[in-house]
Amino acid sequence: MLTLAPEVEALARFGRALADPIRCRLLLALREAPAHPSDLADRLGVSRTRLSNHLACLRDCGLVVAVPVGRRTRYELADPRLGHALDDLRAAVVAVETDRTCPDADEKGCC
């Protein structure tokens, strides 16, 4: 059971990061490979300003790091284990989504 404040805070930061679809897509893109902001903006189809705000949020959450490369900055996951966590979480969500055993799921919009 998670009772330590730092563990709960870390999970809350991860939850905040995943609460936005663009940040989810960013994390999944960075799971595949580090990238420069301009490339990420083009890949995700968002403005560079909007992408910059989302990258700042992910940096503040401690999930991504900025790596200077000459005059440019490349972004990558702060820890390779985050990529594994994203894979595991995605697999679990898909498994739960396909196993709709709750009899009230359709009616209540839960589960």
mmCIF file of C-alpha atoms in Angstrom:
data_model
loop_
_atom_site.group_PDB
_atom_site.id
_atom_site.type_symbol
_atom_site.label_atom_id
_atom_site.label_comp_id
_atom_site.label_asym_id
_atom_site.label_seq_id
_atom_site.Cartn_x
_atom_site.Cartn_y
_atom_site.Cartn_z
ATOM 1 C CA MET A 1 0.000 0.000 0.000
ATOM 2 C CA LEU A 2 1.310 3.433 -0.927
ATOM 3 C CA THR A 3 1.380 5.483 2.214
ATOM 4 C CA LEU A 4 4.517 7.513 1.727
ATOM 5 C CA ALA A 5 3.857 11.058 0.574
ATOM 6 C CA PRO A 6 6.623 11.066 -2.090
ATOM 7 C CA GLU A 7 5.175 7.937 -3.735
ATOM 8 C CA VAL A 8 1.677 9.373 -3.783
ATOM 9 C CA GLU A 9 2.957 12.686 -5.137
ATOM 10 C CA ALA A 10 4.894 10.898 -7.887
ATOM 11 C CA LEU A 11 1.779 9.012 -8.954
ATOM 12 C CA ALA A 12 -0.260 12.225 -8.869
ATOM 13 C CA ARG A 13 2.307 13.933 -11.141
ATOM 14 C CA PHE A 14 2.143 10.993 -13.528
ATOM 15 C CA GLY A 15 -1.656 11.197 -13.492
ATOM 16 C CA ARG A 16 -1.592 14.937 -14.244
ATOM 17 C CA ALA A 17 0.742 14.300 -17.156
ATOM 18 C CA LEU A 18 -1.550 11.618 -18.570
ATOM 19 C CA ALA A 19 -4.664 13.746 -18.085
ATOM 20 C CA ASP A 20 -4.093 15.540 -21.397
ATOM 21 C CA PRO A 21 -4.197 13.700 -24.743
ATOM 22 C CA ILE A 22 -1.367 15.784 -26.213
ATOM 23 C CA ARG A 23 0.891 14.978 -23.266
ATOM 24 C CA CYS A 24 -0.020 11.298 -23.633
ATOM 25 C CA ARG A 25 0.913 11.422 -27.299
ATOM 26 C CA LEU A 26 4.140 13.245 -26.437
ATOM 27 C CA LEU A 27 5.130 10.623 -23.886
ATOM 28 C CA LEU A 28 4.367 7.821 -26.338
ATOM 29 C CA ALA A 29 6.401 9.556 -29.054
ATOM 30 C CA LEU A 30 9.345 10.015 -26.692
ATOM 31 C CA ARG A 31 8.982 6.378 -25.637
ATOM 32 C CA GLU A 32 9.889 5.486 -29.211
ATOM 33 C CA ALA A 33 12.862 7.855 -29.470
ATOM 34 C CA PRO A 34 14.199 11.188 -28.233
ATOM 35 C CA ALA A 35 13.217 14.115 -30.459
ATOM 36 C CA HIS A 36 13.529 17.842 -31.015
ATOM 37 C CA PRO A 37 10.486 20.039 -30.285
ATOM 38 C CA SER A 38 10.010 21.096 -33.909
ATOM 39 C CA ASP A 39 9.903 17.450 -35.001
ATOM 40 C CA LEU A 40 7.471 16.596 -32.201
ATOM 41 C CA ALA A 41 5.194 19.523 -33.113
ATOM 42 C CA ASP A 42 5.080 18.399 -36.733
ATOM 43 C CA ARG A 43 4.542 14.772 -35.792
ATOM 44 C CA LEU A 44 1.701 15.572 -33.391
ATOM 45 C CA GLY A 45 0.167 18.290 -35.537
ATOM 46 C CA VAL A 46 0.267 20.998 -32.861
ATOM 47 C CA SER A 47 1.798 24.459 -32.782
ATOM 48 C CA ARG A 48 5.280 24.828 -31.375
ATOM 49 C CA THR A 49 3.959 27.161 -28.678
ATOM 50 C CA ARG A 50 1.382 24.635 -27.542
ATOM 51 C CA LEU A 51 3.949 21.842 -27.642
ATOM 52 C CA SER A 52 6.368 23.949 -25.618
ATOM 53 C CA ASN A 53 3.766 24.401 -22.882
ATOM 54 C CA HIS A 54 3.154 20.662 -22.727
ATOM 55 C CA LEU A 55 6.873 19.894 -22.651
ATOM 56 C CA ALA A 56 7.264 22.364 -19.773
ATOM 57 C CA CYS A 57 4.525 20.539 -17.879
ATOM 58 C CA LEU A 58 6.195 17.176 -18.470
ATOM 59 C CA ARG A 59 9.554 18.612 -17.364
ATOM 60 C CA ASP A 60 7.961 20.032 -14.213
ATOM 61 C CA CYS A 61 6.442 16.616 -13.509
ATOM 62 C CA GLY A 62 9.914 15.095 -13.849
ATOM 63 C CA LEU A 63 8.906 12.817 -16.715
ATOM 64 C CA VAL A 64 11.030 14.283 -19.512
ATOM 65 C CA VAL A 65 14.401 15.978 -19.652
ATOM 66 C CA ALA A 66 15.828 18.507 -22.054
ATOM 67 C CA VAL A 67 19.237 17.566 -23.462
ATOM 68 C CA PRO A 68 21.262 20.324 -25.141
ATOM 69 C CA VAL A 69 22.591 19.238 -28.533
ATOM 70 C CA GLY A 70 24.632 22.065 -29.991
ATOM 71 C CA ARG A 71 22.276 25.004 -30.418
ATOM 72 C CA ARG A 72 19.167 22.815 -30.220
ATOM 73 C CA THR A 73 17.451 20.941 -27.426
ATOM 74 C CA ARG A 74 16.358 17.343 -27.637
ATOM 75 C CA TYR A 75 13.748 15.850 -25.327
ATOM 76 C CA GLU A 76 13.685 12.342 -23.936
ATOM 77 C CA LEU A 77 12.026 10.390 -21.158
ATOM 78 C CA ALA A 78 13.682 11.118 -17.818
ATOM 79 C CA ASP A 79 14.083 7.393 -17.148
ATOM 80 C CA PRO A 80 13.788 4.409 -19.505
ATOM 81 C CA ARG A 81 11.498 2.705 -16.976
ATOM 82 C CA LEU A 82 8.838 5.295 -17.851
ATOM 83 C CA GLY A 83 8.603 3.749 -21.308
ATOM 84 C CA HIS A 84 7.992 0.345 -19.748
ATOM 85 C CA ALA A 85 5.433 1.862 -17.375
ATOM 86 C CA LEU A 86 3.592 3.448 -20.301
ATOM 87 C CA ASP A 87 3.556 0.109 -22.130
ATOM 88 C CA ASP A 88 2.249 -1.695 -19.039
ATOM 89 C CA LEU A 89 -0.375 0.954 -18.346
ATOM 90 C CA ARG A 90 -1.556 0.965 -21.952
ATOM 91 C CA ALA A 91 -1.821 -2.844 -21.955
ATOM 92 C CA ALA A 92 -3.767 -2.810 -18.679
ATOM 93 C CA VAL A 93 -6.177 -0.141 -19.903
ATOM 94 C CA VAL A 94 -6.808 -2.029 -23.131
ATOM 95 C CA ALA A 95 -7.393 -5.258 -21.155
ATOM 96 C CA VAL A 96 -9.875 -3.543 -18.844
ATOM 97 C CA GLU A 97 -11.575 -1.817 -21.772
ATOM 98 C CA THR A 98 -12.177 -5.130 -23.538
ATOM 99 C CA ASP A 99 -13.314 -6.939 -20.365
ATOM 100 C CA ARG A 100 -16.531 -5.087 -19.628
ATOM 101 C CA THR A 101 -17.914 -7.420 -16.974
ATOM 102 C CA CYS A 102 -19.611 -4.646 -15.021
ATOM 103 C CA PRO A 103 -23.352 -4.989 -15.718
ATOM 104 C CA ASP A 104 -23.854 -1.220 -15.312
ATOM 105 C CA ALA A 105 -20.993 -0.104 -17.570
ATOM 106 C CA ASP A 106 -23.086 0.973 -20.551
ATOM 107 C CA GLU A 107 -25.882 2.499 -18.495
ATOM 108 C CA LYS A 108 -23.701 4.448 -16.034
ATOM 109 C CA GLY A 109 -20.732 5.130 -18.289
ATOM 110 C CA CYS A 110 -18.368 3.649 -15.752
ATOM 111 C CA CYS A 111 -15.765 0.897 -15.991
#
